[in-house]
Short mmCIF file of C-alpha atoms and ligand atoms in Angstrom, two decimals:
data_model
loop_
_atom_site.label_atom_id
_atom_site.label_comp_id
_atom_site.label_asym_id
_atom_site.label_seq_id
_atom_site.Cartn_x
_atom_site.Cartn_y
_atom_site.Cartn_z
CA MET S 16 5.89 14.41 15.29
CA ASN S 17 2.17 14.05 15.89
CA ILE S 18 0.80 12.29 12.85
CA LEU S 19 -2.71 11.86 11.53
CA VAL S 20 -2.83 8.44 9.86
CA THR S 21 -5.84 8.00 7.60
CA GLY S 22 -6.59 4.37 6.76
CA GLY S 23 -4.44 3.31 9.71
CA ALA S 24 -6.46 0.15 10.36
CA GLY S 25 -5.65 -1.20 6.90
CA TYR S 26 -2.88 -3.51 5.76
CA ILE S 27 -0.08 -0.99 5.13
CA GLY S 28 -1.36 1.59 7.62
CA SER S 29 -1.35 -0.84 10.56
CA HIS S 30 2.24 -1.91 9.83
CA THR S 31 3.27 1.72 9.50
CA LEU S 32 1.79 2.59 12.91
CA ILE S 33 4.22 0.14 14.51
CA GLU S 34 7.25 1.71 12.84
CA LEU S 35 6.09 5.24 13.60
CA ILE S 36 5.57 4.46 17.27
CA ALA S 37 8.92 2.61 17.44
CA SER S 38 10.58 5.76 16.09
CA GLY S 39 9.05 7.94 18.80
CA HIS S 40 6.22 9.53 16.83
CA SER S 41 2.66 9.93 18.13
CA VAL S 42 -0.25 8.80 15.98
CA VAL S 43 -3.95 9.52 15.65
CA VAL S 44 -5.88 7.15 13.40
CA VAL S 45 -8.91 7.90 11.25
CA ASP S 46 -10.49 4.96 9.42
CA ASN S 47 -14.09 4.20 8.49
CA LEU S 48 -13.31 0.45 8.65
CA CYS S 49 -14.86 -0.13 5.20
CA ASN S 50 -12.03 -2.55 4.39
CA SER S 51 -10.53 -3.28 7.79
CA SER S 52 -11.19 -4.12 11.39
CA LYS S 53 -10.70 -2.37 14.71
CA ILE S 54 -8.98 -5.59 15.80
CA ALA S 55 -5.95 -4.54 13.72
CA ILE S 56 -5.60 -1.43 15.89
CA ASN S 57 -5.99 -3.49 19.07
CA ARG S 58 -3.20 -5.76 17.87
CA VAL S 59 -0.93 -2.85 17.03
CA GLU S 60 -1.56 -1.59 20.57
CA LYS S 61 -0.57 -5.01 21.87
CA ILE S 62 2.63 -5.12 19.77
CA THR S 63 3.68 -1.57 20.68
CA GLY S 64 2.39 -1.50 24.26
CA THR S 65 0.70 1.85 23.60
CA SER S 66 -2.81 3.20 23.39
CA ILE S 67 -3.76 4.63 19.99
CA PRO S 68 -6.37 7.37 19.59
CA PHE S 69 -8.75 5.90 17.00
CA TYR S 70 -11.71 7.52 15.23
CA GLU S 71 -14.13 5.47 13.16
CA THR S 72 -14.64 8.30 10.71
CA ASP S 73 -14.99 8.73 6.97
CA ILE S 74 -12.50 11.17 5.46
CA ARG S 75 -15.38 12.65 3.47
CA ASP S 76 -16.93 13.85 6.74
CA LYS S 77 -15.34 17.28 7.13
CA GLU S 78 -17.15 18.18 10.32
CA ALA S 79 -15.85 15.06 12.04
CA LEU S 80 -12.33 15.72 10.73
CA ASN S 81 -12.46 19.26 12.07
CA ILE S 82 -13.40 18.02 15.53
CA ILE S 83 -10.46 15.57 15.49
CA LEU S 84 -8.04 18.20 14.23
CA ASP S 85 -9.26 20.69 16.84
CA LYS S 86 -8.51 18.15 19.53
CA HIS S 87 -5.07 16.94 18.43
CA GLN S 88 -2.09 19.10 17.50
CA ILE S 89 -1.21 17.38 14.21
CA ASN S 90 2.03 18.19 12.34
CA CYS S 91 1.71 15.83 9.39
CA CYS S 92 -0.81 13.54 7.68
CA ILE S 93 0.08 10.14 6.24
CA HIS S 94 -2.81 9.44 3.91
CA PHE S 95 -3.52 5.75 3.29
CA ALA S 96 -7.33 5.85 3.26
CA GLY S 97 -8.78 4.79 -0.05
CA LEU S 98 -10.42 2.01 -1.99
CA LYS S 99 -7.92 -0.17 -3.84
CA ALA S 100 -9.55 -3.04 -5.72
CA VAL S 101 -8.73 -2.58 -9.39
CA GLY S 102 -11.56 -4.73 -10.82
CA GLU S 103 -14.15 -3.18 -8.51
CA SER S 104 -13.02 0.28 -9.61
CA VAL S 105 -13.89 -0.63 -13.21
CA SER S 106 -17.42 -1.73 -12.26
CA HIS S 107 -17.95 1.03 -9.64
CA PRO S 108 -16.04 4.08 -10.92
CA HIS S 109 -18.30 6.60 -9.18
CA GLU S 110 -17.64 5.02 -5.78
CA TYR S 111 -13.90 5.06 -6.42
CA TYR S 112 -13.74 8.67 -7.57
CA ASP S 113 -16.01 9.74 -4.74
CA ASN S 114 -14.14 7.87 -2.02
CA ASN S 115 -10.60 8.52 -3.17
CA ILE S 116 -10.85 11.94 -4.84
CA THR S 117 -13.65 13.58 -2.82
CA GLY S 118 -12.20 11.97 0.29
CA THR S 119 -8.76 13.44 -0.35
CA LEU S 120 -10.17 16.87 -1.24
CA THR S 121 -12.19 16.94 1.96
CA LEU S 122 -9.21 15.80 3.99
CA ILE S 123 -6.81 18.38 2.58
CA GLY S 124 -9.46 21.06 3.06
CA ALA S 125 -9.72 20.21 6.76
CA LEU S 126 -5.93 20.00 7.07
CA ARG S 127 -5.58 23.41 5.43
CA GLU S 128 -8.05 24.98 7.85
CA HIS S 129 -5.82 23.72 10.65
CA GLY S 130 -2.60 24.94 9.03
CA ILE S 131 -1.33 21.40 8.37
CA LYS S 132 0.75 21.47 5.21
CA ASN S 133 2.79 18.27 5.52
CA ILE S 134 1.34 15.31 3.62
CA ILE S 135 2.68 11.86 2.74
CA PHE S 136 0.54 10.07 0.18
CA SER S 137 0.21 6.36 -0.67
CA SER S 138 0.61 6.29 -4.40
CA SER S 139 1.31 3.32 -6.60
CA ALA S 140 3.51 2.08 -9.40
CA THR S 141 0.24 1.92 -11.31
CA VAL S 142 0.68 5.66 -12.16
CA TYR S 143 3.48 4.69 -14.57
CA GLY S 144 0.94 2.79 -16.71
CA GLU S 145 3.01 0.63 -19.05
CA PRO S 146 6.41 1.97 -17.88
CA GLN S 147 8.60 3.44 -20.59
CA VAL S 148 11.77 2.35 -18.79
CA ILE S 149 12.51 -0.79 -16.73
CA PRO S 150 13.71 -0.60 -13.99
CA VAL S 151 11.30 2.27 -13.41
CA THR S 152 12.85 5.48 -12.08
CA GLU S 153 10.86 8.39 -10.69
CA ASP S 154 11.77 10.32 -13.86
CA CYS S 155 9.81 7.86 -15.94
CA PRO S 156 6.75 9.78 -17.17
CA LYS S 157 3.37 8.97 -15.67
CA GLY S 158 1.40 6.85 -18.10
CA ILE S 159 -2.11 5.93 -19.15
CA CYS S 160 -3.87 4.04 -16.37
CA THR S 161 -6.06 1.10 -17.29
CA ASN S 162 -8.63 1.55 -14.54
CA PRO S 163 -10.31 4.20 -12.32
CA TYR S 164 -8.33 3.11 -9.26
CA GLY S 165 -5.11 3.97 -11.06
CA TRP S 166 -6.53 7.30 -12.25
CA THR S 167 -7.44 8.27 -8.68
CA LYS S 168 -3.78 7.83 -7.67
CA TRP S 169 -2.65 9.73 -10.76
CA MET S 170 -5.02 12.63 -10.07
CA ILE S 171 -4.39 12.83 -6.32
CA GLU S 172 -0.67 13.09 -7.00
CA GLN S 173 -1.38 16.03 -9.32
CA MET S 174 -3.72 17.69 -6.80
CA LEU S 175 -1.02 17.56 -4.14
CA ILE S 176 1.65 18.87 -6.50
CA ASP S 177 -0.66 21.77 -7.42
CA LEU S 178 -1.14 22.62 -3.74
CA HIS S 179 2.61 22.99 -3.40
CA THR S 180 2.84 25.07 -6.59
CA ALA S 181 0.27 27.50 -5.20
CA ASP S 182 1.80 27.52 -1.73
CA PRO S 183 5.44 26.38 -1.55
CA THR S 184 5.23 25.99 2.22
CA TYR S 185 3.46 22.67 1.58
CA ASN S 186 5.69 19.61 1.90
CA VAL S 187 4.36 16.65 -0.06
CA VAL S 188 5.95 13.21 -0.37
CA LEU S 189 4.42 10.90 -2.96
CA LEU S 190 5.39 7.30 -2.26
CA ARG S 191 4.88 4.98 -5.21
CA TYR S 192 4.57 1.49 -3.81
CA PHE S 193 5.41 -1.52 -5.91
CA ASN S 194 3.90 -4.85 -4.71
CA PRO S 195 3.64 -5.04 -0.91
CA ILE S 196 3.39 -8.53 0.58
CA GLY S 197 4.41 -10.15 3.87
CA ALA S 198 3.28 -9.29 7.38
CA HIS S 199 4.60 -8.30 10.79
CA GLU S 200 6.79 -11.08 12.17
CA SER S 201 4.44 -11.59 15.13
CA GLY S 202 1.76 -12.86 12.75
CA LEU S 203 -0.72 -10.63 14.62
CA ILE S 204 -1.42 -8.29 11.72
CA GLY S 205 -1.45 -8.87 7.97
CA GLU S 206 -3.41 -8.50 4.76
CA ASN S 207 -7.09 -9.28 5.15
CA PRO S 208 -8.80 -9.08 1.75
CA ASN S 209 -12.56 -9.17 1.40
CA GLY S 210 -13.85 -12.05 -0.73
CA ILE S 211 -11.72 -13.52 -3.47
CA PRO S 212 -8.24 -11.95 -3.34
CA ASN S 213 -7.24 -9.94 -6.42
CA ASN S 214 -3.55 -9.95 -5.63
CA LEU S 215 -1.15 -12.83 -5.93
CA MET S 216 0.18 -13.40 -2.41
CA PRO S 217 -3.15 -13.41 -0.54
CA TYR S 218 -4.46 -15.84 -3.16
CA ILE S 219 -1.44 -18.12 -2.61
CA THR S 220 -1.83 -18.05 1.18
CA GLN S 221 -5.53 -18.87 0.87
CA VAL S 222 -4.65 -21.87 -1.30
CA ALA S 223 -2.04 -22.91 1.28
CA VAL S 224 -4.55 -22.69 4.13
CA GLY S 225 -7.14 -24.69 2.15
CA LYS S 226 -9.65 -21.90 1.47
CA ARG S 227 -9.09 -22.14 -2.31
CA ASP S 228 -8.33 -25.22 -4.43
CA LYS S 229 -5.62 -23.87 -6.64
CA LEU S 230 -3.92 -20.75 -7.88
CA HIS S 231 -4.87 -19.43 -11.32
CA ILE S 232 -1.77 -18.05 -13.00
CA PHE S 233 -2.78 -15.31 -15.43
CA GLY S 234 -0.77 -16.14 -18.53
CA ASN S 235 2.54 -17.90 -19.18
CA ASP S 236 3.23 -16.43 -22.60
CA TYR S 237 4.67 -13.06 -21.58
CA ASP S 238 8.08 -11.99 -22.78
CA THR S 239 9.69 -12.87 -19.42
CA PRO S 240 12.17 -15.63 -18.47
CA ASP S 241 9.44 -18.20 -17.64
CA GLY S 242 6.50 -16.52 -19.42
CA THR S 243 4.70 -15.39 -16.23
CA GLY S 244 4.42 -11.76 -15.09
CA VAL S 245 7.36 -10.20 -13.26
CA ARG S 246 6.84 -7.78 -10.36
CA ASP S 247 8.77 -6.03 -7.60
CA TYR S 248 7.48 -7.57 -4.36
CA ILE S 249 8.37 -5.66 -1.21
CA HIS S 250 7.96 -6.67 2.44
CA VAL S 251 5.27 -4.53 4.04
CA VAL S 252 7.54 -3.85 7.05
CA ASP S 253 10.20 -2.39 4.73
CA LEU S 254 7.48 -0.32 3.08
CA ALA S 255 6.29 0.89 6.50
CA LYS S 256 9.83 1.97 7.39
CA GLY S 257 9.94 4.01 4.20
CA HIS S 258 7.21 6.24 5.67
CA VAL S 259 9.31 6.97 8.73
CA LYS S 260 12.17 8.02 6.45
CA ALA S 261 9.79 10.16 4.42
CA LEU S 262 8.93 12.04 7.62
CA ASN S 263 12.56 13.10 7.87
CA ALA S 264 12.25 14.65 4.41
CA ILE S 265 9.08 16.44 5.52
CA GLN S 266 10.85 17.76 8.61
CA SER S 267 13.59 19.23 6.45
CA ASN S 268 11.03 21.09 4.29
CA CYS S 269 11.46 19.00 1.16
CA GLY S 270 8.79 20.64 -0.99
CA VAL S 271 7.42 18.00 -3.38
CA GLU S 272 9.30 14.71 -3.64
CA VAL S 273 8.42 11.42 -5.32
CA TYR S 274 9.96 8.10 -4.27
CA ASN S 275 9.62 4.58 -5.56
CA LEU S 276 9.35 2.09 -2.72
CA GLY S 277 10.42 -1.25 -4.13
CA THR S 278 13.35 -3.65 -3.86
CA GLY S 279 14.58 -3.22 -7.41
CA LYS S 280 14.31 -6.98 -8.01
CA GLY S 281 11.76 -8.64 -10.27
CA TYR S 282 10.25 -12.04 -9.50
CA SER S 283 7.89 -13.98 -11.75
CA VAL S 284 4.65 -15.58 -10.55
CA LEU S 285 6.33 -18.99 -10.75
CA ASP S 286 9.35 -17.69 -8.77
CA ILE S 287 6.95 -16.66 -6.00
CA VAL S 288 5.09 -19.97 -6.05
CA LYS S 289 8.35 -21.93 -5.86
CA ALA S 290 9.81 -19.71 -3.12
CA PHE S 291 6.60 -20.00 -1.08
CA GLU S 292 6.62 -23.81 -1.41
CA ARG S 293 10.30 -24.08 -0.52
CA VAL S 294 10.29 -21.72 2.46
CA ASN S 295 7.07 -22.95 4.01
CA ASP S 296 7.13 -26.59 2.95
CA VAL S 297 3.60 -26.46 1.52
CA LYS S 298 2.33 -27.33 -1.95
CA ILE S 299 0.56 -24.71 -4.08
CA PRO S 300 -1.39 -26.40 -6.89
CA TYR S 301 -1.87 -24.12 -9.87
CA VAL S 302 -3.31 -23.93 -13.37
CA ILE S 303 -2.37 -21.60 -16.19
CA ASP S 304 -5.25 -19.36 -17.27
CA ASP S 305 -5.56 -16.58 -19.83
CA ARG S 306 -3.83 -13.29 -19.26
CA ARG S 307 -5.71 -10.85 -16.98
CA PRO S 308 -6.83 -7.76 -18.93
CA GLY S 309 -4.74 -4.71 -18.06
CA ASP S 310 -1.71 -6.70 -16.83
CA ILE S 311 1.75 -5.92 -18.11
CA ALA S 312 4.64 -8.35 -18.52
CA THR S 313 7.26 -6.75 -16.30
CA CYS S 314 7.38 -4.00 -13.71
CA TYR S 315 10.12 -3.41 -11.18
CA SER S 316 11.62 -0.33 -9.63
CA ASP S 317 14.86 1.48 -9.50
CA PRO S 318 14.66 2.39 -5.79
CA SER S 319 18.03 4.17 -5.66
CA LYS S 320 16.58 7.66 -5.19
CA ALA S 321 15.05 6.63 -1.85
CA TRP S 322 18.44 5.30 -0.77
CA THR S 323 20.38 8.37 -1.84
CA ALA S 324 17.92 10.95 -0.54
CA LEU S 325 16.25 9.20 2.40
CA GLY S 326 18.74 6.52 3.40
CA TRP S 327 16.01 3.93 2.89
CA LYS S 328 16.31 0.60 1.21
CA ALA S 329 14.41 -2.65 1.50
CA GLU S 330 16.11 -5.15 3.84
CA TYR S 331 13.91 -8.23 3.55
CA GLY S 332 14.16 -10.77 0.77
CA ILE S 333 11.61 -12.98 -0.90
CA GLU S 334 12.09 -15.76 1.70
CA GLU S 335 11.04 -13.50 4.58
CA MET S 336 8.13 -12.17 2.52
CA CYS S 337 6.85 -15.71 1.89
CA ARG S 338 7.52 -16.82 5.48
CA ASP S 339 5.71 -13.88 7.06
CA SER S 340 2.74 -13.96 4.68
CA TRP S 341 2.20 -17.61 5.59
CA ASN S 342 2.81 -17.05 9.30
CA TRP S 343 0.00 -14.45 9.34
CA GLN S 344 -2.44 -16.55 7.27
CA ARG S 345 -1.75 -19.76 9.19
CA GLN S 346 -2.38 -18.07 12.54
CA ASN S 347 -5.42 -16.19 11.19
CA PRO S 348 -7.10 -18.42 8.59
CA ASP S 349 -10.12 -16.07 8.54
CA GLY S 350 -8.12 -12.86 8.81
CA TYR S 351 -9.54 -10.71 11.60
CA GLY S 352 -12.64 -12.92 11.59
P1 LIG L 416 -6.43 -1.33 2.92
O1 LIG L 416 -7.74 -1.42 2.23
O2 LIG L 416 -6.01 -2.45 3.78
O3 LIG L 416 -6.35 0.02 3.76
C1 LIG L 416 -7.05 1.19 3.39
C2 LIG L 416 -7.80 1.67 4.62
O4 LIG L 416 -8.51 2.86 4.29
C3 LIG L 416 -8.82 0.66 5.11
O5 LIG L 416 -8.62 0.44 6.49
C4 LIG L 416 -10.16 1.31 4.83
O6 LIG L 416 -11.14 0.95 5.79
C5 LIG L 416 -9.80 2.78 4.89
N1 LIG L 416 -10.68 3.67 4.11
C6 LIG L 416 -11.05 3.54 2.82
N2 LIG L 416 -11.84 4.55 2.47
C7 LIG L 416 -11.96 5.35 3.56
C8 LIG L 416 -12.67 6.56 3.83
N3 LIG L 416 -13.43 7.16 2.90
N4 LIG L 416 -12.57 7.12 5.06
C9 LIG L 416 -11.81 6.53 6.02
N5 LIG L 416 -11.14 5.38 5.82
C10 LIG L 416 -11.22 4.80 4.60
O7 LIG L 416 -5.33 -1.05 1.79
P2 LIG L 416 -3.75 -1.04 1.91
O8 LIG L 416 -3.23 -2.17 1.11
O9 LIG L 416 -3.34 -0.88 3.30
O10 LIG L 416 -3.44 0.28 1.10
C11 LIG L 416 -3.24 1.53 1.74
C12 LIG L 416 -3.07 2.60 0.68
O11 LIG L 416 -1.96 2.24 -0.16
C13 LIG L 416 -4.27 2.75 -0.26
O12 LIG L 416 -4.43 4.10 -0.58
C14 LIG L 416 -3.85 1.96 -1.48
O13 LIG L 416 -4.49 2.41 -2.65
C15 LIG L 416 -2.37 2.23 -1.52
N6 LIG L 416 -1.62 1.20 -2.25
C16 LIG L 416 -1.75 -0.10 -1.88
C17 LIG L 416 -1.06 -1.09 -2.57
C18 LIG L 416 -1.21 -2.53 -2.21
O14 LIG L 416 -0.80 -3.38 -2.99
N7 LIG L 416 -1.73 -2.89 -1.05
C19 LIG L 416 -0.22 -0.73 -3.65
C20 LIG L 416 -0.10 0.62 -3.98
C21 LIG L 416 -0.80 1.59 -3.26
C1 LIG L 417 -2.21 -4.94 -9.03
C2 LIG L 417 -2.96 -3.84 -9.69
C3 LIG L 417 -2.27 -2.52 -9.43
C4 LIG L 417 -2.06 -2.31 -7.94
C5 LIG L 417 -1.28 -3.51 -7.39
C6 LIG L 417 -1.06 -3.42 -5.91
C7 LIG L 417 -4.09 -4.88 -11.62
C8 LIG L 417 -4.17 -4.93 -13.11
N1 LIG L 417 -3.11 -4.10 -11.12
O1 LIG L 417 -0.91 -4.99 -9.58
O2 LIG L 417 -3.03 -1.46 -9.95
O3 LIG L 417 -1.33 -1.12 -7.70
O4 LIG L 417 -2.04 -4.70 -7.66
O5 LIG L 417 -2.29 -3.50 -5.24
O6 LIG L 417 -4.89 -5.48 -10.94
N2 LIG L 417 -1.47 -13.09 -10.65
C9 LIG L 417 -1.82 -14.37 -10.96
N3 LIG L 417 -2.89 -14.93 -10.30
C10 LIG L 417 -3.60 -14.27 -9.34
C11 LIG L 417 -3.22 -12.94 -9.02
C12 LIG L 417 -2.16 -12.38 -9.71
O7 LIG L 417 -1.22 -15.00 -11.82
O8 LIG L 417 -4.56 -14.83 -8.78
C13 LIG L 417 -0.30 -12.49 -11.32
C14 LIG L 417 -0.61 -11.23 -12.12
O9 LIG L 417 -0.96 -11.54 -13.44
C15 LIG L 417 0.72 -10.48 -12.01
C16 LIG L 417 1.27 -10.89 -10.63
O10 LIG L 417 0.60 -12.11 -10.31
O11 LIG L 417 1.62 -10.93 -12.99
C17 LIG L 417 1.01 -9.87 -9.54
O12 LIG L 417 -0.38 -9.55 -9.55
P1 LIG L 417 -1.04 -8.63 -8.41
O13 LIG L 417 -0.65 -9.12 -7.09
O14 LIG L 417 -2.50 -8.53 -8.71
O15 LIG L 417 -0.33 -7.22 -8.61
P2 LIG L 417 -0.20 -6.31 -9.94
O16 LIG L 417 -0.89 -6.88 -11.09
O17 LIG L 417 1.24 -5.96 -10.09
#
């Protein structure tokens, strides 16, 4: 297929490009580089030995999208583009709703004008709010989000479902990611957060590389085996492969489908710290701080639907996730620079 990849220069998008190309698909990337670098695309080109059509374009710019869609015969859009920092979304809600919601509306408007009705969307486990069932299945009702970022995912899912209701020839796959970490085994691409990392693994790797003194663990009094928060960490390469499988569903006219992309295993913050230290032979000093507002004790997936319906399951374990996260950070202490 010929796939428009929005946000393709970002962390998950760049890894997905590699898997798409390896599976014989063609890609066209649109990214405004607000949270990424063109270097990521250059490195994907190096890894895959291909040349990738790239447009430094904002998805809110409909005229520019129309020109791109006029030029390329696109069959499907994988939509990664969006802002994703939870704390920033609380302080800048307008920017988040504008970028993520207006951006998606503009994008799907341009796609519609070009007859493109196949969409795969990057959603998040955050739409479950405080999940009613653990492990979380796709049947678990969507919950109350604690921040505007989460609400944008919640609302975009609904917008895409409504498109299909009005016109059943739309095929929409909503992929709810759990906690992506790790990097491509080459160490050429990886997660490149701006400023102080919000998420656990990039914070750990920045401690390991000496950019931060110590890790702050947000609470050790949760109702979990060691008191620290439990999450479902998934290797970004496994996550990327999930998108290739989702394309198969699109090609068989799946209508609307929702899939959890996780491993189904929960690890605590301390499990991750210990695994990282053991696998990479580095020390991660840490202190215990207060709980972070909005955090929940435990969240991990039941990923069996993706296995049954798509033939996808995560292959990498926590060791490879820790090894590859460190391999990327060690080779690129300043990310893409
Ligand atoms: P990322 O920030 O690395 O990638 C997002 C990309 O979108 C960036 O390259 C950014 O420049 C681009 N972008 C943002 N707004 C844009 C706009 N208006 N026009 C064009 N490009 C724009 O983030 P990521 O971790 O790769 O996440 C990809 C998607 O997956 C996002 O939608 C994110 O919300 C979602 N997601 C991520 C996680 C995670 O933990 N990383 C978890 C669940 C869902
Ligand atoms: C966060 C977001 C969620 C988003 C997900 C993936 C919040 C409240 N939630 O989820 O919306 O979909 O990232 O991008 O921000 N931790 C520490 N110290 C740190 C960082 C994290 O102890 O410096 C702990 C957290 O308390 C949590 C675990 O590590 O228990 C994982 O945190 P994080 O990587 O931020 O992911 P989530 O909180 O699951």
